Structures are given as structure tokens and as C-alpha cells.
Short mmCIF file of C-alpha atoms in Angstrom, two decimals:
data_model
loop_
_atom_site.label_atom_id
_atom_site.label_comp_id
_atom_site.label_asym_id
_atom_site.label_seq_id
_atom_site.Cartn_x
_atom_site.Cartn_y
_atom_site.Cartn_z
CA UNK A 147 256.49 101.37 89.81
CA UNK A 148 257.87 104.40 91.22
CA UNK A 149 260.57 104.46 94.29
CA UNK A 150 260.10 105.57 97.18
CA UNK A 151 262.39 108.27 97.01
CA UNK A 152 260.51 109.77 93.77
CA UNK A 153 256.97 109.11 95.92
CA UNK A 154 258.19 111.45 98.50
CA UNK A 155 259.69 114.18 96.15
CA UNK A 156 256.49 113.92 93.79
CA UNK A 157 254.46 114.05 96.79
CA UNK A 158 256.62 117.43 98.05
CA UNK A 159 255.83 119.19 94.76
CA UNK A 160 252.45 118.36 94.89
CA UNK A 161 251.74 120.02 98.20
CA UNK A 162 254.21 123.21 96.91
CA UNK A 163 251.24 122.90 94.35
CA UNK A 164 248.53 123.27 96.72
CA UNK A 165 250.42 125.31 99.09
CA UNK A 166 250.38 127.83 95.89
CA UNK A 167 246.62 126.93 95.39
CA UNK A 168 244.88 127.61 98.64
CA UNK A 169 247.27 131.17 98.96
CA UNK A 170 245.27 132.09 95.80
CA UNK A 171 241.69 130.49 97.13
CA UNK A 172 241.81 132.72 100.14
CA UNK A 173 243.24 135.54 98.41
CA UNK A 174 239.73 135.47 95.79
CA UNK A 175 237.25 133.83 98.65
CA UNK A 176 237.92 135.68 101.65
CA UNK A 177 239.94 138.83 101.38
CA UNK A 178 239.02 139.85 98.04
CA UNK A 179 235.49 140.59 99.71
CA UNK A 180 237.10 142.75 102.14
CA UNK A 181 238.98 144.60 99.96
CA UNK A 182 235.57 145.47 98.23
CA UNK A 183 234.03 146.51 101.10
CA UNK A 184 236.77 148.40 102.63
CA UNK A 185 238.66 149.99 99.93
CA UNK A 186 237.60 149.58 96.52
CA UNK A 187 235.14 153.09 96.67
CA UNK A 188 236.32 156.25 98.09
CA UNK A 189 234.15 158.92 96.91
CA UNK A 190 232.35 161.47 98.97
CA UNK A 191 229.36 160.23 98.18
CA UNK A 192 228.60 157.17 100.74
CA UNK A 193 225.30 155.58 99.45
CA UNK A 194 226.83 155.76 95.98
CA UNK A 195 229.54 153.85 97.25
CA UNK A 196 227.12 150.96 99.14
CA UNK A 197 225.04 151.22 95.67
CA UNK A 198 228.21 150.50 93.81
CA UNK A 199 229.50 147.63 96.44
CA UNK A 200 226.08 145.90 95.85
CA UNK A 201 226.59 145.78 92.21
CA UNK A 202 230.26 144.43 92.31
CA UNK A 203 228.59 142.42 94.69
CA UNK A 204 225.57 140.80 92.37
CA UNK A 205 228.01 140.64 89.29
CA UNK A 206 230.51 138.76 91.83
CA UNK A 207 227.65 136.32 92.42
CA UNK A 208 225.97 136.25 88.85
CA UNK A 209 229.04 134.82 87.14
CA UNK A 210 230.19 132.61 89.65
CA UNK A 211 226.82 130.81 89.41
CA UNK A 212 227.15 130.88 85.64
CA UNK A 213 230.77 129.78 85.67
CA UNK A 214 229.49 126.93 87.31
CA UNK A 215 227.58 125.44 84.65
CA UNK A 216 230.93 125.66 82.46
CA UNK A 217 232.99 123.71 85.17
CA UNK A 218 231.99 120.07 84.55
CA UNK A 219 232.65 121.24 80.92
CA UNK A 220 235.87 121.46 82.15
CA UNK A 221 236.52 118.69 83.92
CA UNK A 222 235.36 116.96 80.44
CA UNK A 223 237.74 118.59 78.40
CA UNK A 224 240.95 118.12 80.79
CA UNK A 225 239.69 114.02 80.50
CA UNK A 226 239.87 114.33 76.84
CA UNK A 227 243.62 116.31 77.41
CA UNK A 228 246.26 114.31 75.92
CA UNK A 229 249.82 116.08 76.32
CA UNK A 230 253.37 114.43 76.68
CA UNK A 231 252.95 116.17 79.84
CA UNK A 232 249.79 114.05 80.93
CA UNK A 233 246.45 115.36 81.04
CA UNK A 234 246.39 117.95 83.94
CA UNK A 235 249.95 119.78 84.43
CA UNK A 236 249.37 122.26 81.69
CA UNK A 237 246.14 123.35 82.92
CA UNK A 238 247.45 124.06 86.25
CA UNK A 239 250.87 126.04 85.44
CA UNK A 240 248.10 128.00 82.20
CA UNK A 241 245.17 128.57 84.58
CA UNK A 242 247.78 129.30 87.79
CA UNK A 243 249.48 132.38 85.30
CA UNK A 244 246.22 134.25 83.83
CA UNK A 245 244.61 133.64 87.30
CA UNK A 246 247.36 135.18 89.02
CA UNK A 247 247.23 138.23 86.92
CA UNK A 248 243.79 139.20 86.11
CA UNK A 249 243.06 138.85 89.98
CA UNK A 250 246.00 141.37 90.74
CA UNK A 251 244.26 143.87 88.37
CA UNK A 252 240.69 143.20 90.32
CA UNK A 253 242.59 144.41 93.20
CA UNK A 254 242.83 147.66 91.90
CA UNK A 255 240.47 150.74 90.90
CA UNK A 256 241.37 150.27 87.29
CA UNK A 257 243.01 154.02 87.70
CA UNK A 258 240.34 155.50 89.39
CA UNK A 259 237.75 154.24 87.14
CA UNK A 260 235.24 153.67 89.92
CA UNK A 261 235.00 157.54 90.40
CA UNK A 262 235.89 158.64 87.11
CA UNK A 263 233.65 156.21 84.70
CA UNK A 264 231.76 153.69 86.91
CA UNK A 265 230.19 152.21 84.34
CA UNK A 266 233.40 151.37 82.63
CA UNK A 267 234.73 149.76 85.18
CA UNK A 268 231.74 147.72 86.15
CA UNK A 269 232.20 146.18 82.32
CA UNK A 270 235.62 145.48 82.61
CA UNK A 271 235.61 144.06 85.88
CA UNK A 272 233.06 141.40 85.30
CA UNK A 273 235.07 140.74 81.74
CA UNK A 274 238.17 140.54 83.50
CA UNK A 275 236.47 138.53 86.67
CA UNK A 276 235.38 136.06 84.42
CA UNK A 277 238.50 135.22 82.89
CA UNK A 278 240.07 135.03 86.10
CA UNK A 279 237.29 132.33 87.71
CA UNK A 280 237.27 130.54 84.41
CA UNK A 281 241.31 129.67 84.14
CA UNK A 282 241.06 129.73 87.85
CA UNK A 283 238.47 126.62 87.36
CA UNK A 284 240.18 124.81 84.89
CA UNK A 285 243.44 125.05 87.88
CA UNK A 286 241.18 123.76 90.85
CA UNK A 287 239.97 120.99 89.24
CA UNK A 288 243.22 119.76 87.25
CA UNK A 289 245.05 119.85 90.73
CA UNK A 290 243.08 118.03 92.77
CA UNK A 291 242.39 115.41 89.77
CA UNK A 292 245.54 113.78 89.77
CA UNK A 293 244.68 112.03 92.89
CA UNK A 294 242.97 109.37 91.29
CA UNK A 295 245.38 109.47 88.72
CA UNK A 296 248.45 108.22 91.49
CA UNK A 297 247.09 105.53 93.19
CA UNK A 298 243.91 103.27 93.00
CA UNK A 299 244.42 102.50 96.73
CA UNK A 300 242.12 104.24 98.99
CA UNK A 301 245.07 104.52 102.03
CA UNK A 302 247.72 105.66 99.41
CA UNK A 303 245.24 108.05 97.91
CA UNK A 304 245.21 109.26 101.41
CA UNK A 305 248.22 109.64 102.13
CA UNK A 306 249.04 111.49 98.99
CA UNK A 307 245.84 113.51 99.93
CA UNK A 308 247.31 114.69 103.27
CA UNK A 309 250.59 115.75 101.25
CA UNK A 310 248.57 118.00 99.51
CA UNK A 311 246.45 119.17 102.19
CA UNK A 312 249.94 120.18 104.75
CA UNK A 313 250.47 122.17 101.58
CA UNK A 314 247.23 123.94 101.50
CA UNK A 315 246.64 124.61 104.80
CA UNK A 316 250.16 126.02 105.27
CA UNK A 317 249.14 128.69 102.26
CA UNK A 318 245.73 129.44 103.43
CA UNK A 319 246.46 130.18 106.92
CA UNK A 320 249.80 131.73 106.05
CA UNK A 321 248.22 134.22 103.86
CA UNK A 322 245.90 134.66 107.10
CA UNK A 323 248.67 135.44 109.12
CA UNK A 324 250.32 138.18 106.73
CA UNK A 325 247.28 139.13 104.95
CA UNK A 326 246.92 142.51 107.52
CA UNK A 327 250.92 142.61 107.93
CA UNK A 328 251.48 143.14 104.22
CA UNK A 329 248.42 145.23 103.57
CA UNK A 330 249.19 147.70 105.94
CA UNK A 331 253.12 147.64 105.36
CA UNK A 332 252.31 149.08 102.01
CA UNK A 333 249.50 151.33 102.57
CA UNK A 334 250.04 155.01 102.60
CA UNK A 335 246.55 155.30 104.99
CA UNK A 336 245.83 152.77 107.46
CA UNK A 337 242.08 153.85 106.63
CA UNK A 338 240.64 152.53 110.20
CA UNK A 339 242.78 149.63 110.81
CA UNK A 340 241.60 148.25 107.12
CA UNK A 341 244.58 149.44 104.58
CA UNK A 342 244.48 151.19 101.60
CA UNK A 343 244.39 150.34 98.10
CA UNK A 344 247.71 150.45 97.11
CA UNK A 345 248.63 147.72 100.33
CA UNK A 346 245.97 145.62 98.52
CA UNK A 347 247.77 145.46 95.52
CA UNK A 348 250.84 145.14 97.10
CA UNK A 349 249.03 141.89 98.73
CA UNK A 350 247.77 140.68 95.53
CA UNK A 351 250.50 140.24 93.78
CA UNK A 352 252.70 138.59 96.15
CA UNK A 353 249.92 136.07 96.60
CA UNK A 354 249.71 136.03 92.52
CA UNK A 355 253.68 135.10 92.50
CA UNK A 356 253.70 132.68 95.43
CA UNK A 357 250.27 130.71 94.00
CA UNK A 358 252.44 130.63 90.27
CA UNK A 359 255.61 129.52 91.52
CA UNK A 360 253.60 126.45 93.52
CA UNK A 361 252.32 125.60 90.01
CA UNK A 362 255.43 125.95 88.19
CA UNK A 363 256.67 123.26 91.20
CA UNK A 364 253.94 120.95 90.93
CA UNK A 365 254.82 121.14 87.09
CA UNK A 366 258.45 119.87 87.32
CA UNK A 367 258.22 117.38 90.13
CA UNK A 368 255.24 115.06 89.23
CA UNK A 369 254.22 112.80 86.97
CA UNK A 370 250.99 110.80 86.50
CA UNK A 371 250.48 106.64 86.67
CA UNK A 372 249.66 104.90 83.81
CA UNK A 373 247.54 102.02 84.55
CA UNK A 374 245.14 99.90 82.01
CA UNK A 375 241.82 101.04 84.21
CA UNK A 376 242.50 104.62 83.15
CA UNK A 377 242.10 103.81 79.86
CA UNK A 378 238.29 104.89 79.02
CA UNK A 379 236.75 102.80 76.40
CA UNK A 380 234.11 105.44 76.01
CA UNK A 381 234.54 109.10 76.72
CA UNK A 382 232.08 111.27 78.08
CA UNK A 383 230.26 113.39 75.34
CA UNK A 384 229.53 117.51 75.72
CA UNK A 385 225.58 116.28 75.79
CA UNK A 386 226.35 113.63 78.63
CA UNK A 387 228.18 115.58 81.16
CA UNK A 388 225.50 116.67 83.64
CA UNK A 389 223.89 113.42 83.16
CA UNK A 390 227.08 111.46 84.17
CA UNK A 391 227.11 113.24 87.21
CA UNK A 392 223.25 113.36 88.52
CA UNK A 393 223.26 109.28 87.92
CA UNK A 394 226.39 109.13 90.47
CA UNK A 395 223.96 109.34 93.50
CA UNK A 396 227.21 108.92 96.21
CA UNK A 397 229.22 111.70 94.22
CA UNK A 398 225.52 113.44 94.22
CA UNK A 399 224.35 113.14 97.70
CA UNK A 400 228.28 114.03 98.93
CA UNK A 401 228.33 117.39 96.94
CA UNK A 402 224.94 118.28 98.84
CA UNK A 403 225.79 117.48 102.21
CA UNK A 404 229.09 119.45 101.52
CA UNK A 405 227.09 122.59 100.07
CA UNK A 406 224.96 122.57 102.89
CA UNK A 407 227.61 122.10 105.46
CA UNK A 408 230.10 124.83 103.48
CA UNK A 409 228.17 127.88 103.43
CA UNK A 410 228.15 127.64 106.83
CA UNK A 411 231.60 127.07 107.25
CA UNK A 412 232.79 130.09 104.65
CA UNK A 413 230.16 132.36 106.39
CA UNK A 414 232.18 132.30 109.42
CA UNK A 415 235.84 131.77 108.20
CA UNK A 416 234.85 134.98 105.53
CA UNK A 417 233.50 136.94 108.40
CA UNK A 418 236.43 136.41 110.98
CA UNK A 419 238.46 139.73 109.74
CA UNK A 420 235.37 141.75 110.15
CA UNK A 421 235.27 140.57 113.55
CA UNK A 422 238.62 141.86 114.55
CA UNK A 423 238.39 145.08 112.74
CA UNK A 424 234.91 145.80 113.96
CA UNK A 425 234.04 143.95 116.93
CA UNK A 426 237.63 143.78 118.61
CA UNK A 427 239.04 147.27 116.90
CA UNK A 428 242.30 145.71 116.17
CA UNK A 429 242.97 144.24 112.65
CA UNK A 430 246.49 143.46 113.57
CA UNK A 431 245.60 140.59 116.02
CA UNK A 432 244.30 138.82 113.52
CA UNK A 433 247.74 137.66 112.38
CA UNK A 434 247.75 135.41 115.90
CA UNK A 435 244.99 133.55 114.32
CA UNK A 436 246.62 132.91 111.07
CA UNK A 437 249.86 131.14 113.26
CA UNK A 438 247.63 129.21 114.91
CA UNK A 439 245.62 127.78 112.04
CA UNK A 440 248.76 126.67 110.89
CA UNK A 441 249.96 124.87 113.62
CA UNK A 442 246.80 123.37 114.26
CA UNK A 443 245.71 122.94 110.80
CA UNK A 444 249.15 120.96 110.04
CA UNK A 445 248.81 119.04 112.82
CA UNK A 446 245.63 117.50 112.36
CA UNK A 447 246.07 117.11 108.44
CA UNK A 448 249.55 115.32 109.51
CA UNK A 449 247.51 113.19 111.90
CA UNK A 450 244.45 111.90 109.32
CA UNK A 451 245.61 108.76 107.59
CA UNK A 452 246.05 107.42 111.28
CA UNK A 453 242.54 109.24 112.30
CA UNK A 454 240.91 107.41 109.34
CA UNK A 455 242.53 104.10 110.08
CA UNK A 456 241.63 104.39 114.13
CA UNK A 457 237.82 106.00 113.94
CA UNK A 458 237.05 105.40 109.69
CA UNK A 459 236.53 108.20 107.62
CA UNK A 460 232.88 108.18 108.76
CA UNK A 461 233.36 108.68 112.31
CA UNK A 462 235.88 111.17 112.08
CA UNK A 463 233.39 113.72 110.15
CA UNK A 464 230.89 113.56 112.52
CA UNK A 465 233.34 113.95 115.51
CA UNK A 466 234.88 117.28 113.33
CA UNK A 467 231.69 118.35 112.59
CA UNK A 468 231.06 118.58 116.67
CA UNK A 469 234.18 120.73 117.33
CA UNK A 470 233.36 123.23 114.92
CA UNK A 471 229.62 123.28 116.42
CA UNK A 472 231.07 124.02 119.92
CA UNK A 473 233.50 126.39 118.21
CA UNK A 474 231.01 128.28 117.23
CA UNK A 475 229.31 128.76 120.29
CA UNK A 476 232.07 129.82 122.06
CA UNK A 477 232.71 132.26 119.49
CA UNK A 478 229.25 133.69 119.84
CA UNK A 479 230.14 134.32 123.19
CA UNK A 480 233.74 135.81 123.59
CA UNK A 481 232.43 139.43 122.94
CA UNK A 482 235.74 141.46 122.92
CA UNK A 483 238.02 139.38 124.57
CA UNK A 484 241.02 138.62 122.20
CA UNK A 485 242.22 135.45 123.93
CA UNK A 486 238.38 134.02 123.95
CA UNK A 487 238.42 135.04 120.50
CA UNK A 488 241.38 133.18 119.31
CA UNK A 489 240.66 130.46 120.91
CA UNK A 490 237.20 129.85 119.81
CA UNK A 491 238.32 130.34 116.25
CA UNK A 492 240.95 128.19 116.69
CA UNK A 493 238.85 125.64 117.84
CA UNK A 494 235.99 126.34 115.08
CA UNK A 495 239.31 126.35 112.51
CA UNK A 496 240.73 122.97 113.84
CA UNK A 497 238.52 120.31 111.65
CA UNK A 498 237.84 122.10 109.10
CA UNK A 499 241.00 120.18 106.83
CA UNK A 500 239.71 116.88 108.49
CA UNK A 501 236.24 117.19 106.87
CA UNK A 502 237.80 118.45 103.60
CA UNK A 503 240.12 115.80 103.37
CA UNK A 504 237.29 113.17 104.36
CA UNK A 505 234.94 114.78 101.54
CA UNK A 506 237.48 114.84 98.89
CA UNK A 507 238.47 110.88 99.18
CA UNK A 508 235.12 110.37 98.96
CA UNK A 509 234.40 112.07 96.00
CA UNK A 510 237.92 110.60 94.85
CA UNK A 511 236.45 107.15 95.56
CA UNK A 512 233.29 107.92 92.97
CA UNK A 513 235.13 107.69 90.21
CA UNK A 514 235.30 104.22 90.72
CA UNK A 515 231.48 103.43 91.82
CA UNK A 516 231.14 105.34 88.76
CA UNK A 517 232.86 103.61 86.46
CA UNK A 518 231.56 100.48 88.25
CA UNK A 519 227.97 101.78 87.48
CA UNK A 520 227.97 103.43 84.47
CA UNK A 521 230.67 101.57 82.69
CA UNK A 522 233.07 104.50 82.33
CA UNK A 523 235.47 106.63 83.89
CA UNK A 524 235.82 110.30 84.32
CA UNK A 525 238.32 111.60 86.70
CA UNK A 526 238.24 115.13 85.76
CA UNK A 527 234.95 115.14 85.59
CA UNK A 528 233.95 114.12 88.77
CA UNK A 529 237.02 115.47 90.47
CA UNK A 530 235.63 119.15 89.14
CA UNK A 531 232.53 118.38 91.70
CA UNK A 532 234.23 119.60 94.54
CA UNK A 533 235.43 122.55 93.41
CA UNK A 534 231.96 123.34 91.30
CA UNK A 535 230.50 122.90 95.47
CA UNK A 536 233.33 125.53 96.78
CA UNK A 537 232.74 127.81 94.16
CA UNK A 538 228.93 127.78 95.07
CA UNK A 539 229.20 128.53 98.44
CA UNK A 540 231.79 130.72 98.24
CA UNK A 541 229.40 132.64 95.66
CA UNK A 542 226.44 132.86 97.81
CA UNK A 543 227.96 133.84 101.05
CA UNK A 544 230.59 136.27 99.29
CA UNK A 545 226.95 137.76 98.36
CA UNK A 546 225.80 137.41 101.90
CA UNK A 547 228.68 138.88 103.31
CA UNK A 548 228.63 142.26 100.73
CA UNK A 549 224.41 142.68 101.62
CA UNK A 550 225.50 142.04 105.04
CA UNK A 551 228.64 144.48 105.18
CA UNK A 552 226.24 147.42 103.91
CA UNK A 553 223.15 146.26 105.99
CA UNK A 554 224.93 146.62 110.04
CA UNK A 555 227.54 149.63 108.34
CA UNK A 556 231.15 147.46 108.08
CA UNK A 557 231.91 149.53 104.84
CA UNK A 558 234.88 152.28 103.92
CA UNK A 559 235.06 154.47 106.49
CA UNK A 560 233.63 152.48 109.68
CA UNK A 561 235.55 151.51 112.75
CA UNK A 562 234.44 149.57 115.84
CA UNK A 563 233.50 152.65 117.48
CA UNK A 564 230.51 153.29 115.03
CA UNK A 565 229.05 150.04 115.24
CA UNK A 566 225.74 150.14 116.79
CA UNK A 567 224.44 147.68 119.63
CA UNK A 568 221.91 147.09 117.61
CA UNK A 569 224.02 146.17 114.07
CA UNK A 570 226.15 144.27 115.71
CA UNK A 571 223.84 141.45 116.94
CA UNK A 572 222.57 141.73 113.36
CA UNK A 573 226.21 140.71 112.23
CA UNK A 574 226.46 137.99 114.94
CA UNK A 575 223.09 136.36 114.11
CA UNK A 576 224.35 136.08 110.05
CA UNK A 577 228.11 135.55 111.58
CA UNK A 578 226.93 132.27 114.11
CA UNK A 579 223.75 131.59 114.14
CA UNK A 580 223.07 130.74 110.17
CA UNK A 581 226.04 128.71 110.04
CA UNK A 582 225.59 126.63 112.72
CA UNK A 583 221.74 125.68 111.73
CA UNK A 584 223.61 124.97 108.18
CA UNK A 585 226.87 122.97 109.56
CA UNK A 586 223.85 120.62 111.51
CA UNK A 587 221.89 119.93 108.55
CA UNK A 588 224.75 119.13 105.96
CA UNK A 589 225.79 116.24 108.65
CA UNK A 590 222.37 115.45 108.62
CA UNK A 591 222.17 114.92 105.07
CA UNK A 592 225.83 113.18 105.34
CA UNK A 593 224.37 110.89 107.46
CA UNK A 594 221.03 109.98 106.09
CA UNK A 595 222.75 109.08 102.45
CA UNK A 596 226.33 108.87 102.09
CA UNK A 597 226.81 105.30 102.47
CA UNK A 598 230.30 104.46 100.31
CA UNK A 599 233.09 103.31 102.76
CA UNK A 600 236.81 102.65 102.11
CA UNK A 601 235.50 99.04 102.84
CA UNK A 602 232.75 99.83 99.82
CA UNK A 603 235.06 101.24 97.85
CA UNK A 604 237.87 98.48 98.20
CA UNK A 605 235.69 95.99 96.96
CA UNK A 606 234.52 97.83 93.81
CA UNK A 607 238.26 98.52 93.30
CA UNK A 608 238.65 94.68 92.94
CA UNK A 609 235.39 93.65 91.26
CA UNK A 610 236.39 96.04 88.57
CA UNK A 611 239.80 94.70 88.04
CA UNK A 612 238.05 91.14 87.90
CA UNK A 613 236.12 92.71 84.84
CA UNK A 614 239.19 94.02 83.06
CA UNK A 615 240.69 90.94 83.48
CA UNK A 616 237.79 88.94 82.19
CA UNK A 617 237.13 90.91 79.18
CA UNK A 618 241.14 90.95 78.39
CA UNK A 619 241.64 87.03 78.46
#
């Protein structure tokens, strides 16, 4: 068994791991979008430039929807991994390194293809976008595996959990906070408050570097548990994957409530930088709201294995899923007031790791009613759920926000001065209203079927040591 001193060290690189992760997540999820919209075309000609954003845009969403049917395909292979270095390190530091790069290059007009040979580029970006979601995958669901693979205890799983999450909510609202700071520290054109190309690079790659060198971490300072439940019997065939997963009904029902209850969630977190560059008129004060997602993010990640112990996992989704609800209404509402805006997305910001943290030890805690009820196990496999759901909803509303971008005028060129009355109650209905009718249902749906409890899950946690026992006497 480790010490205690090796927990906490293991646990540190871990969270550099994440920390490293979620920089690269909001990098691809959130700002890459922007970048599209705002910078990626520059010719004269400004319908072939919206023509040419939808198309990035459809390709964007095409092949994340197809990559998804290859990511539980993952998750099978990394359970079938077998390294001295355990099963899920090397897919991290591999997928963290090709990631890294071919996103950097996305970032870029591929030397003034776009205007030179469009059609060129439009074939080597979806070659070269591919490659970066697919060993981008194979990452995202080898880091957030090893959970399972530390601890069978649902508290230590937590706690290891929240480790992880400091980490990741450090490097997604950090990038937040430097994301305009950086961009427009190397742009030669401040292009409306929006940066140029060149600060998007510039971006990119630091992002690329800090999201490797969390991997590299990770790589060196942990090391997985061996214990006799991991030890599958049976492994999962190719033909068996997708029914493994649809006869989980709790991993199932979990990954539908969290679809739901995401798209909502990314519409307005993905939106939020529009806001400030075309509602407010000043990009820079969105660094403000970086700072304090990280102080507030931190401190209620720091604060959820006592949360869960006090009000149960259960309880303290619902209650999260209420502060975002009011968040968003007070968002709706702050018009052009900085501090109102802030503080509303603040608020809206605040449970988000909470619910994340609550959905992914549930998930976690399938892999036992799993292998309870179907008489195998499949970390990897089921880990790669959560992920799969991400990827989803970050697909459809990254294709929400590009229709929505061109459809109220937020492309290259615009400022808040040429947004029209008219457009932007058009952007607030997509930007508040959608998400807050889809934030309601997913609880719903949380609610009405998601039934396994730490309680639930403790006592499958014994029942199937009892078996192992029985069938090892």
C-alpha cells in the first residue's frame, strides 16, 4: 500500500496532469471557435468568408460526431494496453504531444491557404482536425481512467477526484484569464478588440507546451494499483463494445442527463467572450472573469468531498444545478454593466466543477455495477463515456455557435457598435434562453433515473469482493 507521502505527490502530478488537460480543452472547445469566427478569413469578399466559416463549421461538427463512434473503441483498446508503464500513461504523454501540435497548426491559415487555395485547405484541415480529436480522445479518456484504477473506495476516489479537478479548473480558467492578454500581446492588429492571427498562434502554442508538460508530469509522478478485481477474466470484444455500454442503464441514463444538461452549459460558457467583445465592447475585461473562476472554481472543488459527505452527491447537483439557473437569469439581465456581468457569470461559473465532479464519480462508480451486472470490467471503456458526452456537446453547440456568429453578424470585422437591437436579442435568446430550458431538463432526467448512490455503490463494492473471494477458495 502506498504512503501517504507518495498519495499526496501522485495525487500533485495528477492534477499538473489535468491542469495541462483542461488548458488544452478550452483552448479546442471554446476559443478555437472564436478564432474561426474572428480571424481565420480575411478576404475582401465578406459572404465568401461567412460561406467559408460555415463549412469549417459543418466539417468541425461532422467529424466530431464521427470521432465519436471511434471513442469507446478507444477506451477498449487502452483496457487491453499492457505496458511496464500500466495501461494509460503512454496514451496520455502520445495523445498530449500530436494533440498539442496539430491543434497549433489549426490555429493558423496554413500560409494563406484560405485565400490562396480554399479548397486545399478545407482538405487538410479536416485531415489534420481529425488527427488532432482522435489522439486528443485517446488523452481524455486515459486521464480520467485511472481513477478507478487508484482506489475502489468511493470517498478516496473522491478525494483523488478533487486533486484532479483543482488542477483543471486552475488551467481552464487560467487560460480564460490570459486567453485575450496573450492574443493581443502578440498581434500586430488588434482587429476590433478580437486579435489577429499571428496572437492566435502565439496563444496556441503556449497552451500546446503548458497542456504537454502537464502530461509529461502526470507521466513521472504516478503509478497505478494493482488489485485482484482489476483483473478481467473476460475482455470486452471489438463486436461487444456498444453493447457493454447500452446494457449499463446507470452509466446510460447518467451520460443523457449530462448531454442534456451540457449543451446548455457550453452554450453559455462558449458564448461569454462574444459577450464582452460585442455586447460590452471591451475584450480585455474578460480577463477579470478568468481570476475569478479560479478563485471560485478552486474553492468549491477544494470544498466537495466535505459537500458530498454533508448534503450526498445527490443533493449537491440539484442545489448546483439552481445556482447556475439563477446565474443565468441574472446574466440575461445585466445588459452592459461590467460588474453585473461578472458577477452573474461568476455565479453561473461557480457549480459548474461541483456537477462535473458529481457526474464523473458516478460514472466512476459504473464500472463496478457493471462488472456486478455483466460479469466484467471495463474501466476504459466506460471511463471514455464522459468524454464521448463532452465531445458531443461541445460538437453541436461549437456548430450552434458558428450558424449563430454569422446569423446576428459577430464575424471578422464586427464590433459592438454594429450590432443591431434587433441581432442582439437574437444572440441573447440562443446565449440564455436555450440553455436554461436545457440545464432544467437534464436535472429532470437526473432525477427521474439516476438512482446509484455512494451507499449503492458501497454495497456492490463488497458483494463483489464476497464473489472473488468465493470463487478463489
Amino acid at each position: 500500500m502506498a504512503s501517504p507521502k507518495s498519495k499526496f505527490w501522485s495525487r500533485i502530478a495528477y492534477a499538473c496532469g489535468t491542469f495541462g488537460h483542461d488548458v488544452f480543452y478550452m483552448m479546442l472547445a471554446t476559443y478555437f471557435m472564436i478564432f474561426v469566427t474572428s480571424n481565420l478569413f480575411h478576404s475582401d469578399n465578406h459572404e465568401h468568408d461567412a460561406y467559408m466559416i460555415g463549412i469549417v463549421t459543418t466539417i468541425i461538427l461532422v467529424l466530431r460526431i464521427v470521432e465519436l463512434f471511434i471513442d469507446p473503441f478507444i477506451g477498449n483498446t487502452i483496457d487491453k494496453t499492457k505496458t511496464r508503464w500500466g495501461k494509460f500513461k503512454p496514451w496520455v504523454l502520445v495523445g498530449a504531444f500530436v494533440a498539442a501540435i496539430s491543434l497549433a497548426i489549426l490555429f493558423t491559415d496554413m500560409g494563406g491557404l484560405t485565400v490562396s487555395n480554399p479548397m486545399l485547405y478545407l482538405v487538410l484541415f479536416a485531415l489534420i482536425y481529425l488527427i488532432m480529436d482522435v489522439f486528443y480522445s485517446a488523452k481524455d479518456v486515459a486521464i480520467w481512467s485511472m481513477i478507478p484504477a487508484l482506489s475502489f473506495d468511493s470517498h478516496e476516489r473522491e478525494i483523488t477526484a478533487t486533486y484532479a479537478r483543482i488542477g483543471s479548473v486552475f488551467g481552464a480558467q487560467m487560460i480564460t484569464a490570459i486567453v485575450m492578454p496573450v492574443v493581443l500581446y502578440f498581434s500586430l492588429n488588434e482587429n476590433g478588440g478580437a486579435g489577429d492571427g499571428t496572437g492566435w498562434f502565439a496563444f496556441a502554442v503556449i497552451g500546446g507546451g503548458i497542456a504537454t508538460l502537464g502530461a509529461v508530469i502526470l507521466g513521472l509522478g504516478t503509478k497505478e494499483e494493482t488489485s485482484a478485481l482489476r483483473e478481467n477474466k473476460t475482455e470486452t470484444s471489438f463486436k461487444d463494445v456498444f453493447s457493454i455500454l447500452l446494457k449499463n442503464d446507470q452509466l446510460l441514463w447518467v451520460a443523457i442527463a449530462y448531454l442534456v444538461f451540457g449543451l446548455g452549459q457550453n452554450l453559455v460558457n462558449n458564448f461569454n467572450l462574444y459577450y464582452f467583445i460585442y455586447v460590452l465592447g471591451d475584450a480585455k475585461q474578460f480577463s477579470f472573469l478568468g481570476v475569478i473562476n479560479v478563485i471560485i472554481g478552486l474553492l468549491a472543488v477544494a470544498l466537495f468531498p466535505t459537500l458530498t459527505m454533508k448534503f450526498s452527491r445527490r443533493r449537491l447537483f440539484f442545489g448546483s444545478v439552481s445556482v447556475m439557473l439563477v446565474g443565468i437569469i441574472l446574466y440575461a439581465l445585466a445588459g452592459t454593466s461590467v460588474i453585473m456581468t461578472l458577477f452573474a457569470a461568476g455565479l453561473f461559473a461557480l457549480p459548474q466543477p461541483l456537477i462535473f465532479l458529481v457526474v464523473l464519480m458516478t460514472i466512476t462508480d459504473t464500472v463496478e455495477y457493471g462488472q456486478l451486472k455483466l460479469g466484467h470490467r471495463d474501466e476504459a471503456l466506460v471511463l471514455c463515456v464522459r468524454p464521448l458526452v463532452d465531445k458531443l456537446a461541445g460538437a453541436v453547440t461549437g456548430g450552434l455557435i458558428g450558424i449563430t456568429a454569422i446569423w446576428v453578424g459577430m464575424t471578422s470585422g464586427a464590433t459592438a457598435a454594429t450590432i443591431t437591437p434587433e441581432n442582439l436579442f437574437n444572440f441573447k435568446l440562443v446565449m440564455f434562453a436555450a440553455p436554461f430550458a436545457l440545464i432544467l431538463i437534464g436535472a429532470v432526467i437526473y432525477r427521474a433515473k439516476v438512482t446509484l448512490t455512494e451507499a449503492e455503490h458501497a454495497r456492490i463494492v463488497e458483494e463483489l469482493e464476497d464473489k472473488w473471494h468465493e470463487m478463489n477458495q
